[in-house]
Amino acid sequence: MAFDINMIKEVYANVVERVDAARNITGKPLTLAEKILYSHLWDSKSNKAFVRGKDYVDFAPDRIALQDATAQMALLQFMQAGKSKVAVPTTTHCDHLIQAKNGASTDLQSALNTSNEVFNFLESVSNKYGLGFWKPGAGIIHQVVLENYAFPGGMMIGTDSHTVNAGGLGMVAIGVGGADAVDVMAGMAWELKFPKLIGVKLTGKLSGWTAPKDVILKVAGIVSAKGGTGAIVEYFGDGAKAMSCTGKGTICNMGAEIGATTSTFGYDESMERYLRATDRDDVADAANEVKEYLTGDAEVYANPEQYFDQVIEIDLSELSPLLNGPFTPDLSTKAGSDMTAIANEKDWPLKVEWGLIGSCTNSSYEDLSRAASIAQQAIDKGLSTKADFGINPGSEKVRYTADRDGILEVFENLDAKIFTNACGPCIGQWARYEDPKNAPKNSIIHSFNRNFAKRADGNPNTHAFVASPEMVAAITIAGRLDFNPITDTLINKDGQEVKLDEPTGWELPPKGFEVKDDGYLAPEEDGSSVEIKVNKDSERLELLTPFTPLGNDLSGVKLLIKAHGKCTTDHISMAGPWLRYRGHLDNISNNCLIGAVNAYNMKTNFVKSQLDGEYDAVPKTARAYKAAGIKTIVVGDHNYGEGSSREHAAMEPRHLGVAAVLVKSFARIHETNLKKQGMLGLTFANEADYDLIQEDDTFNFVDLNEFSAGKPLTLEVVHADGSKDTVLANHTYNEGQIEWYNEGSALNLIKKQNA
């Protein structure tokens, strides 16, 4: 039986009336995304047809998911909200703080030894405030959500950008910062700009070496890393229906890499099969009663150009295996000779040192079984791996079942290392090098979602390529990035030339899923007596002090850094070893912007202080300005804040005295996070003005006292020689978000309202 089944049935009880009303209001057939959005309006009686990409809308999500790295700050904020219990079903998942090094059992015990303080804190807060708690080793948040909580037609938010994975089960599932989650946990509406709609029509059928992963790799290559910003991507067509539920999840998961608000698929038989296989017959039965409301209207899919803002069509029968990378998830190359040519031209190392399968993107039973079929062929044909091999199962349910069915043994027989059911290398939790900064140039291939520089192992010279699990297995065996299993052969231990056959596998376990301890702890019904302790001397946890309002008189603001090129949340607030400080704002602020490239010297973590003219680390320089009572500004390029949902990338600059971030364009989640923390997130009205900003500049916000929705702000930029430029800065704040700014943060406003 499903968790929260009464809530799910209530959603289905309302969906018919609300969707029918939305059709009347809009005067047209509806996409699936529109059905879910309109049926989850905070004001269920609203009679407005919302304008895509323009109107801010209040929604009422059904549930929330938190992962341990982001849950710390989210729950530290919720503790200030004045509530005794979360208002909607919420879960905490411990998956980010487990480092991959020696293997599952050893690594898990090491994590328990080193992060026990944090795990105990999260468990106690969850117990006190009514959150379900998934213990370390239970699995990766998004795989666990797909197995237990996702349901067709639902809406959820989660403090991780890959919350979108639940779109594989027909949800609108959106990654947010912790402050957004706190709003909903406190019983308030959640605000989102009504998304634009991108339709992806899938025709034909996947076969041979192509996999669902290749679909999203293809889409990323088409639309770019920012092409989906502000949009929901909705997949449809016969090709979509022919795909497994977990395959759909893979595609939705990596939609985060094109900046999409989320991605989703309409309810179909593969989703029903998955629900029933994961012991949720009650959800499948309830969904079947309203199934026409859990997918887009037939007229929409028959004439998609009339109903979507953009339509992409992909013939799955013509799709080839792809490898995306390095250093960006949208650089797509066909396997084989295309890779040979481009790698030689770009000087990418063709020798592969590691192959990694897992992460929230590709760690299902189906993924492991298909990759294992390649591994078994290698054993049978006398081949060994030329690269090291690592596997992260997605959940304890998947791990236990795969172990029972002999799948993990196949990998182990090929000398693969089985890591914990956790994120591991995907988020930088990988003890690959003693000194990653000085590690050699090399290539790795993985089935993860992100491949930014230093992402997996901290080595800026690691060229990481993203592929399907089956291709990862084949290339790990071959040891070459340009190996194409469709055409190429290998030499086995007897000197014979052999060829790998096409992968095979199971959509679902033939003998069903099985698990002894899934790692779930239910909260106490009444948690009022649960005591939460935070040691004042802890280096891992720190109770929050509310931010003070920045006010309407910002002058004498100094440039902290002008970031050149790509500046993701990894550049602003690195993961890896810094994950240990995610619950301690002051300590983790020592990584603030240390990965951003200074436009004036093309170095990282080396900026000029206008206090003494000396160059030093970004956090140290920011702290010196703060101690002197001087506010600072960060200037950036396009798609600033791309990547993870981590709100630390907004909270750290705020803590260190940054008042504003002025960029060419923002990634959606990061812009919202800046707003939530009471900062100014601004964009150049004229992108060329980025070039006007000089290293010793001072900024005066001349009309901030007139801060209002739709009105740009004027910045006077004073250069070191006394000359001045005037820069016009656009913003997307509405009146409610301006109130966050005026109060110092959204959380301050919540506390004020609850008081």
Short mmCIF file of N, CA, C and O in Angstrom, two decimals, residues 197-262:
data_model
loop_
_atom_site.label_atom_id
_atom_site.label_comp_id
_atom_site.label_asym_id
_atom_site.label_seq_id
_atom_site.Cartn_x
_atom_site.Cartn_y
_atom_site.Cartn_z
N LEU A 197 5.80 25.97 -22.35
CA LEU A 197 5.64 24.54 -22.60
C LEU A 197 6.42 24.11 -23.84
O LEU A 197 6.26 24.69 -24.91
N ILE A 198 7.28 23.13 -23.65
CA ILE A 198 8.01 22.52 -24.76
C ILE A 198 7.48 21.09 -24.93
O ILE A 198 7.47 20.31 -23.97
N GLY A 199 7.02 20.77 -26.11
CA GLY A 199 6.54 19.42 -26.39
C GLY A 199 7.59 18.62 -27.15
O GLY A 199 8.18 19.12 -28.11
N VAL A 200 7.85 17.40 -26.70
CA VAL A 200 8.79 16.52 -27.40
C VAL A 200 8.01 15.28 -27.86
O VAL A 200 7.58 14.47 -27.02
N LYS A 201 7.83 15.18 -29.15
CA LYS A 201 7.11 14.04 -29.72
C LYS A 201 8.11 12.94 -30.05
O LYS A 201 9.05 13.13 -30.81
N LEU A 202 7.89 11.77 -29.46
CA LEU A 202 8.76 10.62 -29.68
C LEU A 202 8.04 9.63 -30.57
O LEU A 202 6.98 9.11 -30.22
N THR A 203 8.63 9.36 -31.72
CA THR A 203 8.09 8.36 -32.63
C THR A 203 9.06 7.19 -32.70
O THR A 203 10.18 7.25 -32.20
N GLY A 204 8.64 6.11 -33.32
CA GLY A 204 9.50 4.94 -33.44
C GLY A 204 9.69 4.26 -32.09
O GLY A 204 8.91 4.45 -31.15
N LYS A 205 10.76 3.47 -32.00
CA LYS A 205 10.98 2.70 -30.78
C LYS A 205 12.47 2.49 -30.57
O LYS A 205 13.23 2.28 -31.52
N LEU A 206 12.89 2.58 -29.31
CA LEU A 206 14.29 2.32 -28.98
C LEU A 206 14.62 0.86 -29.23
O LEU A 206 13.80 -0.03 -28.97
N SER A 207 15.83 0.63 -29.71
CA SER A 207 16.26 -0.76 -29.90
C SER A 207 17.77 -0.81 -29.87
O SER A 207 18.46 0.20 -29.98
N GLY A 208 18.28 -2.02 -29.75
CA GLY A 208 19.72 -2.22 -29.81
C GLY A 208 20.44 -1.51 -28.68
O GLY A 208 20.11 -1.65 -27.51
N TRP A 209 21.43 -0.70 -29.05
CA TRP A 209 22.28 -0.03 -28.07
C TRP A 209 21.73 1.32 -27.62
O TRP A 209 22.30 1.96 -26.75
N THR A 210 20.65 1.79 -28.22
CA THR A 210 20.09 3.06 -27.78
C THR A 210 19.22 2.85 -26.55
O THR A 210 18.62 1.79 -26.35
N ALA A 211 19.16 3.88 -25.71
CA ALA A 211 18.48 3.78 -24.43
C ALA A 211 17.77 5.10 -24.14
O ALA A 211 18.03 6.12 -24.80
N PRO A 212 16.87 5.12 -23.15
CA PRO A 212 16.22 6.39 -22.79
C PRO A 212 17.21 7.52 -22.53
O PRO A 212 16.93 8.68 -22.85
N LYS A 213 18.37 7.19 -21.98
CA LYS A 213 19.38 8.21 -21.72
C LYS A 213 19.76 8.96 -23.00
O LYS A 213 20.00 10.18 -22.98
N ASP A 214 19.79 8.26 -24.13
CA ASP A 214 20.15 8.90 -25.39
C ASP A 214 19.12 9.93 -25.83
O ASP A 214 19.45 10.87 -26.55
N VAL A 215 17.87 9.75 -25.37
CA VAL A 215 16.83 10.72 -25.73
C VAL A 215 17.14 12.08 -25.11
O VAL A 215 17.14 13.11 -25.78
N ILE A 216 17.43 12.08 -23.82
CA ILE A 216 17.69 13.36 -23.16
C ILE A 216 19.06 13.91 -23.56
O ILE A 216 19.25 15.13 -23.63
N LEU A 217 20.02 13.04 -23.86
CA LEU A 217 21.30 13.54 -24.37
C LEU A 217 21.09 14.24 -25.71
O LEU A 217 21.73 15.26 -26.00
N LYS A 218 20.19 13.70 -26.52
CA LYS A 218 19.86 14.31 -27.82
C LYS A 218 19.15 15.66 -27.60
O LYS A 218 19.49 16.66 -28.24
N VAL A 219 18.18 15.67 -26.70
CA VAL A 219 17.43 16.90 -26.42
C VAL A 219 18.38 17.98 -25.90
O VAL A 219 18.29 19.15 -26.30
N ALA A 220 19.28 17.61 -25.00
CA ALA A 220 20.23 18.57 -24.46
C ALA A 220 21.09 19.16 -25.57
O ALA A 220 21.39 20.36 -25.57
N GLY A 221 21.49 18.31 -26.51
CA GLY A 221 22.28 18.80 -27.63
C GLY A 221 21.50 19.75 -28.53
O GLY A 221 22.07 20.66 -29.13
N ILE A 222 20.18 19.56 -28.57
CA ILE A 222 19.34 20.41 -29.41
C ILE A 222 19.08 21.77 -28.76
O ILE A 222 19.21 22.82 -29.40
N VAL A 223 18.70 21.76 -27.48
CA VAL A 223 18.21 23.01 -26.88
C VAL A 223 19.26 23.74 -26.04
O VAL A 223 19.04 24.90 -25.69
N SER A 224 20.37 23.10 -25.67
CA SER A 224 21.46 23.68 -24.88
C SER A 224 21.16 23.63 -23.39
O SER A 224 20.04 23.34 -22.97
N ALA A 225 22.16 23.98 -22.60
CA ALA A 225 22.07 23.90 -21.14
C ALA A 225 21.12 24.92 -20.54
O ALA A 225 20.76 24.81 -19.37
N LYS A 226 20.71 25.91 -21.30
CA LYS A 226 19.76 26.89 -20.77
C LYS A 226 18.48 26.98 -21.60
O LYS A 226 17.59 27.77 -21.29
N GLY A 227 18.36 26.14 -22.63
CA GLY A 227 17.25 26.25 -23.56
C GLY A 227 15.90 25.90 -22.98
O GLY A 227 14.87 26.28 -23.54
N GLY A 228 15.89 25.18 -21.85
CA GLY A 228 14.61 24.82 -21.24
C GLY A 228 14.21 25.72 -20.10
O GLY A 228 13.19 25.49 -19.44
N THR A 229 15.00 26.77 -19.83
CA THR A 229 14.74 27.64 -18.69
C THR A 229 13.34 28.24 -18.76
O THR A 229 12.93 28.78 -19.78
N GLY A 230 12.62 28.12 -17.65
CA GLY A 230 11.27 28.67 -17.58
C GLY A 230 10.21 27.85 -18.26
O GLY A 230 9.08 28.31 -18.43
N ALA A 231 10.54 26.61 -18.63
CA ALA A 231 9.59 25.78 -19.38
C ALA A 231 9.45 24.40 -18.76
O ALA A 231 10.37 23.88 -18.13
N ILE A 232 8.28 23.81 -18.94
CA ILE A 232 8.07 22.39 -18.66
C ILE A 232 8.16 21.65 -19.98
O ILE A 232 7.57 22.05 -20.98
N VAL A 233 8.92 20.57 -19.97
CA VAL A 233 9.06 19.73 -21.16
C VAL A 233 8.12 18.54 -21.00
O VAL A 233 8.19 17.81 -20.02
N GLU A 234 7.24 18.38 -21.96
CA GLU A 234 6.25 17.30 -21.91
C GLU A 234 6.50 16.34 -23.08
O GLU A 234 6.48 16.76 -24.24
N TYR A 235 6.76 15.08 -22.76
CA TYR A 235 7.04 14.06 -23.77
C TYR A 235 5.75 13.30 -24.09
O TYR A 235 4.96 12.98 -23.19
N PHE A 236 5.57 12.97 -25.36
CA PHE A 236 4.36 12.26 -25.77
C PHE A 236 4.65 11.49 -27.06
O PHE A 236 5.74 11.58 -27.63
N GLY A 237 3.68 10.73 -27.50
CA GLY A 237 3.83 9.96 -28.73
C GLY A 237 3.99 8.48 -28.46
O GLY A 237 4.20 8.05 -27.32
N ASP A 238 3.91 7.68 -29.52
CA ASP A 238 4.01 6.23 -29.38
C ASP A 238 5.36 5.81 -28.80
O ASP A 238 5.45 4.83 -28.06
N GLY A 239 6.40 6.56 -29.13
CA GLY A 239 7.72 6.24 -28.59
C GLY A 239 7.78 6.41 -27.09
O GLY A 239 8.47 5.67 -26.39
N ALA A 240 7.04 7.39 -26.59
CA ALA A 240 6.99 7.62 -25.14
C ALA A 240 6.25 6.48 -24.45
O ALA A 240 6.68 5.98 -23.40
N LYS A 241 5.14 6.07 -25.02
CA LYS A 241 4.34 5.00 -24.41
C LYS A 241 5.09 3.68 -24.39
O LYS A 241 4.87 2.85 -23.50
N ALA A 242 5.98 3.47 -25.37
CA ALA A 242 6.70 2.20 -25.46
C ALA A 242 7.86 2.11 -24.47
O ALA A 242 8.50 1.06 -24.35
N MET A 243 8.14 3.18 -23.77
CA MET A 243 9.29 3.26 -22.88
C MET A 243 8.91 2.89 -21.46
O MET A 243 7.79 3.12 -21.01
N SER A 244 9.85 2.32 -20.72
CA SER A 244 9.59 1.94 -19.33
C SER A 244 9.42 3.17 -18.45
O SER A 244 9.85 4.28 -18.79
N CYS A 245 8.83 2.98 -17.29
CA CYS A 245 8.65 4.07 -16.34
C CYS A 245 9.99 4.61 -15.85
O CYS A 245 10.20 5.83 -15.79
N THR A 246 10.92 3.72 -15.52
CA THR A 246 12.23 4.21 -15.05
C THR A 246 13.01 4.87 -16.18
O THR A 246 13.80 5.78 -15.93
N GLY A 247 12.79 4.42 -17.42
CA GLY A 247 13.39 5.10 -18.56
C GLY A 247 12.86 6.51 -18.69
O GLY A 247 13.62 7.46 -18.97
N LYS A 248 11.57 6.68 -18.48
CA LYS A 248 10.98 8.02 -18.47
C LYS A 248 11.60 8.85 -17.35
O LYS A 248 11.87 10.05 -17.52
N GLY A 249 11.82 8.23 -16.19
CA GLY A 249 12.43 8.95 -15.08
C GLY A 249 13.81 9.46 -15.43
O GLY A 249 14.18 10.59 -15.07
N THR A 250 14.59 8.65 -16.13
CA THR A 250 15.93 9.08 -16.57
C THR A 250 15.85 10.33 -17.43
O THR A 250 16.62 11.28 -17.25
N ILE A 251 14.93 10.34 -18.37
CA ILE A 251 14.78 11.49 -19.27
C ILE A 251 14.37 12.73 -18.49
O ILE A 251 14.94 13.82 -18.69
N CYS A 252 13.39 12.58 -17.59
CA CYS A 252 12.95 13.72 -16.80
C CYS A 252 14.05 14.20 -15.87
O CYS A 252 14.26 15.41 -15.70
N ASN A 253 14.77 13.26 -15.28
CA ASN A 253 15.84 13.60 -14.35
C ASN A 253 16.83 14.56 -14.97
O ASN A 253 17.19 15.60 -14.40
N MET A 254 17.30 14.23 -16.16
CA MET A 254 18.35 15.02 -16.77
C MET A 254 17.82 16.25 -17.48
O MET A 254 18.58 17.07 -18.00
N GLY A 255 16.50 16.44 -17.44
CA GLY A 255 15.92 17.69 -17.91
C GLY A 255 16.43 18.88 -17.13
O GLY A 255 16.41 20.02 -17.62
N ALA A 256 16.90 18.62 -15.90
CA ALA A 256 17.51 19.70 -15.12
C ALA A 256 18.72 20.28 -15.83
O ALA A 256 19.07 21.45 -15.64
N GLU A 257 19.36 19.48 -16.68
CA GLU A 257 20.57 19.92 -17.37
C GLU A 257 20.28 20.81 -18.57
O GLU A 257 21.22 21.32 -19.19
N ILE A 258 19.02 21.00 -18.91
CA ILE A 258 18.69 22.00 -19.93
C ILE A 258 17.97 23.18 -19.29
O ILE A 258 17.40 24.02 -19.98
N GLY A 259 17.98 23.22 -17.96
CA GLY A 259 17.38 24.33 -17.25
C GLY A 259 15.88 24.25 -17.12
O GLY A 259 15.25 25.20 -16.63
N ALA A 260 15.26 23.16 -17.54
CA ALA A 260 13.80 23.05 -17.54
C ALA A 260 13.25 23.11 -16.12
O ALA A 260 13.84 22.58 -15.18
N THR A 261 12.09 23.75 -15.97
CA THR A 261 11.41 23.77 -14.68
C THR A 261 11.14 22.34 -14.24
O THR A 261 11.36 21.99 -13.08
N THR A 262 10.65 21.53 -15.14
CA THR A 262 10.53 20.09 -14.93
C THR A 262 10.19 19.45 -16.26
O THR A 262 10.02 20.13 -17.27
#
